[in-house]
Structures are given as structure tokens and as C-alpha cells.
CSV table of C-alpha atoms in Angstrom, one decimal:
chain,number,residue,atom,x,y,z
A,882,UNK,CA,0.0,0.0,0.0
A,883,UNK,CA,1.4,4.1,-1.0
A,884,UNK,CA,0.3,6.9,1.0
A,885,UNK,CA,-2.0,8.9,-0.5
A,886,UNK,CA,0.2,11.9,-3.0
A,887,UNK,CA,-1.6,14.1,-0.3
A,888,UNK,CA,0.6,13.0,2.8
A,889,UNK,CA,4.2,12.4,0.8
A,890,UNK,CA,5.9,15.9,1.5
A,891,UNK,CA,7.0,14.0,5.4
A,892,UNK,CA,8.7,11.4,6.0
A,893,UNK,CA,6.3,8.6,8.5
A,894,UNK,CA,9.7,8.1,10.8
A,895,UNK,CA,12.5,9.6,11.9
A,896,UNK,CA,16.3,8.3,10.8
A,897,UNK,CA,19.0,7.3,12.8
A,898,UNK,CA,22.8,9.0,12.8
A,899,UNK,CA,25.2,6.8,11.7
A,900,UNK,CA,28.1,8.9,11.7
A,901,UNK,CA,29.0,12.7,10.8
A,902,UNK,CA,30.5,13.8,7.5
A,903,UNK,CA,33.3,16.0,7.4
A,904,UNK,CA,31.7,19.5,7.5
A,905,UNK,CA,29.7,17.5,10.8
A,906,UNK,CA,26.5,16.7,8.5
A,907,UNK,CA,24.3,13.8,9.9
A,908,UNK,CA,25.3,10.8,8.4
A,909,UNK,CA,21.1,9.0,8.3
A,910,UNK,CA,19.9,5.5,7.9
A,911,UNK,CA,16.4,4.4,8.2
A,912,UNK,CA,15.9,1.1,9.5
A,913,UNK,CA,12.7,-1.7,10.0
A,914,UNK,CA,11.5,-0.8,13.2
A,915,UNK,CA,11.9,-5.0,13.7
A,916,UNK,CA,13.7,-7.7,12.5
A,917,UNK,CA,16.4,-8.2,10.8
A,918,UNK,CA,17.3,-6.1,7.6
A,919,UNK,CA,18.1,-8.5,4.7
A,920,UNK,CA,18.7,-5.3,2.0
A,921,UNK,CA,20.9,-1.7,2.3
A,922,UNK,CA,20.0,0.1,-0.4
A,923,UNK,CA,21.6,3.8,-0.5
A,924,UNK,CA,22.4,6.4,-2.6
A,925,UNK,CA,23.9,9.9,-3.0
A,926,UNK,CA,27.5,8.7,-2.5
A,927,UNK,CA,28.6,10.4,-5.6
A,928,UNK,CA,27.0,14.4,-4.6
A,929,UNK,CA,26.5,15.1,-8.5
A,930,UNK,CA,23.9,12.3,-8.7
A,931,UNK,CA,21.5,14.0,-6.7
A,932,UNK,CA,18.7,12.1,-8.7
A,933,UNK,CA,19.5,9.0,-7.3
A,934,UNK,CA,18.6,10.5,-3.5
A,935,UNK,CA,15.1,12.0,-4.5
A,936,UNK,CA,14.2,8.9,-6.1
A,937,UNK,CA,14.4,7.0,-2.9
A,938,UNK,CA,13.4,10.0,-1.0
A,939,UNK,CA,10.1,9.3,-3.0
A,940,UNK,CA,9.8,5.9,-2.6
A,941,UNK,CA,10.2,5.9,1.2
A,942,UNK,CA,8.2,9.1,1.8
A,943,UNK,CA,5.4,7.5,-0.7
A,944,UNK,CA,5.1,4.1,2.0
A,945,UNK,CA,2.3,4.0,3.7
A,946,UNK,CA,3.7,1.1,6.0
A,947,UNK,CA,6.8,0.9,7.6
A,948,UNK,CA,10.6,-0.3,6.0
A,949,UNK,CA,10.0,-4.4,5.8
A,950,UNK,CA,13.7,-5.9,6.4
A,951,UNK,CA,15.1,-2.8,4.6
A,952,UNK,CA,17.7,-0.2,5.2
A,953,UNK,CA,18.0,3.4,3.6
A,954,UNK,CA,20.4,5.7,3.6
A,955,UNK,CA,19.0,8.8,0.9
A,956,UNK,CA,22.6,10.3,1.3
A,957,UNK,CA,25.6,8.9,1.7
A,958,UNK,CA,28.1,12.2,0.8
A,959,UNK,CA,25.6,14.8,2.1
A,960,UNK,CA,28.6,17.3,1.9
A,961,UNK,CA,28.8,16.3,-2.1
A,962,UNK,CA,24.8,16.6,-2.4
A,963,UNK,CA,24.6,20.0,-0.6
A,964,UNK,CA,28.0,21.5,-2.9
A,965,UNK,CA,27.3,19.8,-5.8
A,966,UNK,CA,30.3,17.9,-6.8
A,967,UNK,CA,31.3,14.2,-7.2
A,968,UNK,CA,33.2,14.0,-4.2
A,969,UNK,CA,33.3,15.2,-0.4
A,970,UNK,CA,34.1,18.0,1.2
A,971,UNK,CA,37.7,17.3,1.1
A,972,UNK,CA,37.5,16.2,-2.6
A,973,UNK,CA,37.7,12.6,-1.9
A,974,UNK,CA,35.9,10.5,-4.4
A,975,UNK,CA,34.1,8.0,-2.0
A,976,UNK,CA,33.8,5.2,-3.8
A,977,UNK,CA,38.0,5.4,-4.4
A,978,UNK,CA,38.8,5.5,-0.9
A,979,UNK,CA,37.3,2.0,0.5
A,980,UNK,CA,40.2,-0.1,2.1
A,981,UNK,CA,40.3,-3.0,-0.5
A,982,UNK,CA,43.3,-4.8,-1.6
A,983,UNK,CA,43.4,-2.6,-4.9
A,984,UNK,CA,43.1,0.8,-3.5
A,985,UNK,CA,45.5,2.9,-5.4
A,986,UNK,CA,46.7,6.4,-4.0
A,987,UNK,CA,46.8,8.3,-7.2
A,988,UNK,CA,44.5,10.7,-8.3
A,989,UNK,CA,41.2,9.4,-9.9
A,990,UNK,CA,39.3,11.4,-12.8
A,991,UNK,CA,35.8,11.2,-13.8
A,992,UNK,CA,33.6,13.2,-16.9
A,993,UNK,CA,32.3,16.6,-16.9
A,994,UNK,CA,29.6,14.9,-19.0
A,995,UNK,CA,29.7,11.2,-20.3
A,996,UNK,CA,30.3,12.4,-23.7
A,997,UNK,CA,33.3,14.1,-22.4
A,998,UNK,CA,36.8,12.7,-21.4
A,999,UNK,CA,37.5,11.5,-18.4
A,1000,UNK,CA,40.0,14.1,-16.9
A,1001,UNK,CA,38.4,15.8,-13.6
A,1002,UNK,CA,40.5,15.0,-10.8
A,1003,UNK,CA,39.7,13.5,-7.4
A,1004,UNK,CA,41.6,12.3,-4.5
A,1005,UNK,CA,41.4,8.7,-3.3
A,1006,UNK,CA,42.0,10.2,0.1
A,1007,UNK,CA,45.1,10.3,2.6
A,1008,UNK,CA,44.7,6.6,3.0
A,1009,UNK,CA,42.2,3.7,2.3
A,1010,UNK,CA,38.9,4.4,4.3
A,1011,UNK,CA,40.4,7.9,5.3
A,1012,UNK,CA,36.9,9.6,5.0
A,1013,UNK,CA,34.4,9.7,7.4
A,1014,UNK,CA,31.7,9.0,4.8
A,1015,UNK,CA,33.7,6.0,4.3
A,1016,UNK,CA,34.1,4.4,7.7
A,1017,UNK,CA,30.8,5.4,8.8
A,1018,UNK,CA,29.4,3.2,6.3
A,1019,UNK,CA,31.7,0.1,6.9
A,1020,UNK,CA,30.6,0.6,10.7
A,1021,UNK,CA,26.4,0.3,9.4
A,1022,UNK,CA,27.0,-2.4,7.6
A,1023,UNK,CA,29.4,-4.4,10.4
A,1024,UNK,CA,26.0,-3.2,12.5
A,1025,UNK,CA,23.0,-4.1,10.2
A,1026,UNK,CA,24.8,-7.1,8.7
A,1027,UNK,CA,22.7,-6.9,5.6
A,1028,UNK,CA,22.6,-10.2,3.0
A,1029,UNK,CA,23.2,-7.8,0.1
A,1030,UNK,CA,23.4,-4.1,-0.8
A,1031,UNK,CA,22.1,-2.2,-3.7
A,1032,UNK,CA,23.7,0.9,-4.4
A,1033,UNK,CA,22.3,3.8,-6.5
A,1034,UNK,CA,24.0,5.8,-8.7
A,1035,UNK,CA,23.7,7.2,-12.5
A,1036,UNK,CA,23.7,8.1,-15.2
A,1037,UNK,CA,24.9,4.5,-17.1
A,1038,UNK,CA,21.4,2.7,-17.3
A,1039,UNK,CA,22.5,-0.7,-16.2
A,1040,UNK,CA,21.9,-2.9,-13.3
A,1041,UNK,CA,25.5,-4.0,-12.6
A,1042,UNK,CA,26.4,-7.3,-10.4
A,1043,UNK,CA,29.3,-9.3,-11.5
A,1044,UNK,CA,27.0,-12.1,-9.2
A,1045,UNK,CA,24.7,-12.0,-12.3
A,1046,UNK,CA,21.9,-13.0,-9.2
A,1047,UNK,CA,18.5,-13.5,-9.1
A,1048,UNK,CA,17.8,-10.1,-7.8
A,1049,UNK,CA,19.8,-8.4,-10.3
A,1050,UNK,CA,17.6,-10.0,-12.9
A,1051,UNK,CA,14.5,-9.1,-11.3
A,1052,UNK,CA,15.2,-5.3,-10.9
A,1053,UNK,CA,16.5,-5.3,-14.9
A,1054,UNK,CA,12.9,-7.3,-15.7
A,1055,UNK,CA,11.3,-4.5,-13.3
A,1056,UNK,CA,12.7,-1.5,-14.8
A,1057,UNK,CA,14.0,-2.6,-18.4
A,1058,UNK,CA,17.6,-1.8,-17.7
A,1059,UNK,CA,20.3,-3.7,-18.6
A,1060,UNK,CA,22.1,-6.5,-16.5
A,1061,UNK,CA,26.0,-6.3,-16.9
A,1062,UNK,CA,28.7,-8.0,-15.0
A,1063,UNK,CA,30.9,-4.5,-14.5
A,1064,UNK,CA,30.6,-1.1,-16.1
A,1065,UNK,CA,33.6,-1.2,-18.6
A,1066,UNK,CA,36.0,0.3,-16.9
A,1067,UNK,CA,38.5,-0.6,-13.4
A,1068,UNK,CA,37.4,0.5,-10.2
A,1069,UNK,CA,39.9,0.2,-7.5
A,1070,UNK,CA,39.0,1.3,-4.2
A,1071,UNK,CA,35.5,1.4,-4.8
A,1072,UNK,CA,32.4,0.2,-2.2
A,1073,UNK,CA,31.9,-3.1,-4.4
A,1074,UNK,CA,35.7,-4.1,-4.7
A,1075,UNK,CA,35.2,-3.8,-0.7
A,1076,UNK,CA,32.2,-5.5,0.0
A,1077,UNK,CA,33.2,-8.6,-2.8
A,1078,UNK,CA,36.3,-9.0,-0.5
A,1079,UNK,CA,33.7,-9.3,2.6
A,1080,UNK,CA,31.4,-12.1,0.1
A,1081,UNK,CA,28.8,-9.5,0.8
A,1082,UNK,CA,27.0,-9.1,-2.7
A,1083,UNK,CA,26.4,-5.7,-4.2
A,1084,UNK,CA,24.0,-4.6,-6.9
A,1085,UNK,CA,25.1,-1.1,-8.8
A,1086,UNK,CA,21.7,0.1,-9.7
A,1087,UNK,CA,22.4,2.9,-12.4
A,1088,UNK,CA,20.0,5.3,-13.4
A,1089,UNK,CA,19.4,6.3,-17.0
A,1090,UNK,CA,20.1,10.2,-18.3
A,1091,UNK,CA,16.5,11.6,-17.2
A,1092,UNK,CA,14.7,13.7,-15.6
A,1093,UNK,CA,13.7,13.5,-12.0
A,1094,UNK,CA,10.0,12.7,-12.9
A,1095,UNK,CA,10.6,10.4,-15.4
A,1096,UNK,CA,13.0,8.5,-13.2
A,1097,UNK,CA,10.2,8.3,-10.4
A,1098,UNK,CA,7.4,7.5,-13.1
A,1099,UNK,CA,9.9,4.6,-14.4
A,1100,UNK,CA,11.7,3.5,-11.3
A,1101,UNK,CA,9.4,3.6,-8.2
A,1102,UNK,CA,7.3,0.8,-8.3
A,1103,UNK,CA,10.2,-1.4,-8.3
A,1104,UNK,CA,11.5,0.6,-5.6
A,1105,UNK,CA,8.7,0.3,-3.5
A,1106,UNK,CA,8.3,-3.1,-3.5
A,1107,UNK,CA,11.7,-3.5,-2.6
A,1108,UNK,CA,11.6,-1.4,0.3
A,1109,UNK,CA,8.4,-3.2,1.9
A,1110,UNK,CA,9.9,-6.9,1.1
A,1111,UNK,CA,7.2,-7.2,-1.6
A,1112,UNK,CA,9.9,-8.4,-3.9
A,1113,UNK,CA,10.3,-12.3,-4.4
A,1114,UNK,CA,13.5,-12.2,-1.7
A,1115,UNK,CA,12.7,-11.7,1.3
């Protein structure tokens, strides 16, 4: 069941603080208020993907039950959401700076726009998991101990898992994106290369290149039913 459009400007609960960025922004997860949670699914880690945090914003404010073995974090860099830009407030791309065996220290680029080269610069930070975006989330997960995580970012229209699962499957059927085993190019550093070293699975969940409306017209319902267990997983 979805609220009615009518009571979807509030949230039903409040979150939980995780951690603190580093400008000392709230780092919130939502969380079943019992059970276990089988299912993270989070977005905003990348602050120039704003669309990926008001998608799920939507979806969870549009419940009209509570989170059914489901965790949500909306923003994961709420420094890089509230400037605008890819990384944190130090300039760390996030999702370079997770402690896995290929962490590399140099300097990471990414496009202006996909049609573009890549050749913006980012730091992979000081060290692996230097950030406090970074270690706050490693510390969730040791806590929730999900089965699997679905990350949400865009703008390469493709449900990534190198798993190839079941789930993966499901949310491609669901939305008509893509399944692909990687995204075509290395990664080191990054949330999944972390999590694959912990045999936790991980499902990049990439938005396509649209707008905000057409995103929640096309992507909600799936969404939803993930975030009330009405998928066939839990």
C-alpha cells in the first residue's frame, strides 16, 4: 500500500545517525523498526547524482507502511549533495577510498559529462577508508549485517552485479535496464571491490540520463516493493 500523494511531503519516521561527514553533517539510515534487515539500499554517495537520493526519497516518503527488512540511507556524501560535486568536502571520491586490496593512492578522474573525457581530478584520500563517509558506512553495515546491498547511482542505465543474481535479474525485468557484470571500466578502491572482498554481494543500480519525474514515473514501483519486502526475496 502508498500513502496517498496528499501525505508524501514528510517522512512517517524519523532516521538514525550513523556517523557525521566532514563538515559535521548527519550521516542517516532508516531502518525496519523490527527484524532483521536482509537489503541496504543507499544512494547519494557520488553528490553530483542528486537524482539518485530523491528517487528513494520518493519511494520511502510515498510508503504507507513501515521499512519491511530494509535499510536506507538517501545520502551517503551529504557534503557532495549540498555543494554539488562528485566527491566530499575534502575532494575525496568516496567510492575510491574504500580499504580494498586494490586501493590505489593516485589521483582518480571522472567526466564533466559522459560524452566528455574523463579528466576531472579527485583524491582517493590520505589513506584507504580515510573519510568519514567511508568508515561510517563500513561501521552500518558491520551493524545491520545486511545479506546484500544495492547501491544507486547514475547516469549509465544498467543494473551492474558481477553475481549475475537472481535479484539483479528481477530489478533489470522490473525496470528494463540492462544486467551487466561490470561497467567497462576498473574501479579500484570502490564500495563493491570492498564488499566482494567481505562475500557481501552488491548490486550497482544505475539510473538512466532523465529527468527527475521520469526517473520516479519509471523506477518507483520497483522501488517500492523493494523497500516493503514485496519483492520475491525476502
Amino acid at each position: 500500500m502508498l500513502r496517498p500523494r496528499s501525505n508524501r511531503g514528510t517522512f512517517r519516521s524519523l532516521p538514525e545517525t550513523y556517523g557525521r561527514s566532514v563538515l559535521g553533517t548527519a550521516l542517516e539510515v532508516w531502518k525496519p523498526t523490527a527484524g532483521s534487515v536482509h537489503t541496504l539500499l543507499f544512494a547519494g554517495m557520488h553528490g553530483e547524482e542528486p537524482e539518485t537520493t530523491v528517487v528513494l526519497s520518493r519511494a520511502l516518503r510515498a510508503l504507507e507502511g513501515d521499512l519491511q527488512r530494509c535499510a536506507v540511507v538517501l545520502g551517503a556524501n551529504p557534503d557532495g549533495l549540498v555543494r554539488g560535486t562528485r566527491g566530499n568536502a575534502n575532494g575525496v571520491d568516496l567510492n575510491r577510498n574504500f580499504p580494498a586490496a586494490n586501493w590505489q593512492p593516485d589521483p582518480v578522474t571522472h567526466r564533466w559529462v559522459v560524452e566528455e573525457a574523463s579528466d576531472v581530478l579527485l583524491s582517493t584520500g590520505s589513506g584507504p577508508g580515510s573519510e568519514p563517509e567511508t568508515g561510517a558506512l563500513m561501521g552500518l553495515i558491520d551493524a545491520l549485517d545486511p545479506q546484500r546491498v544495492i547501491a544507486l547511482h547514475a547516469p549509465l542505465a544498467c543494473i551492474d552485479d558481477p553475481l549475475g543474481s537472481s535479484e539483479a535479474h528481477w530489478l533489470g525485468r522490473e525496470t528494463g535496464l540492462p544486467v551487466v557484470p561490470d561497467v567497462g571500466y576498473p574501479t579500484p578502491g570502490s564500495f563493491g571491490s570492498w564488499c566482494a572482498e567481505r562475500k557481501l554481494p552488491v548490486i550497482t543500480y544505475e539510473f538512466p540520463r532523465k529527468s527527475v519525474e521520469a526517473l520516479v514515473i519509471d523506477h518507483l514501483p520497483a522501488l517500492t516493493q523493494v523497500l516493503t519486502g514485496q519483492w520475491p526475496f525476502d
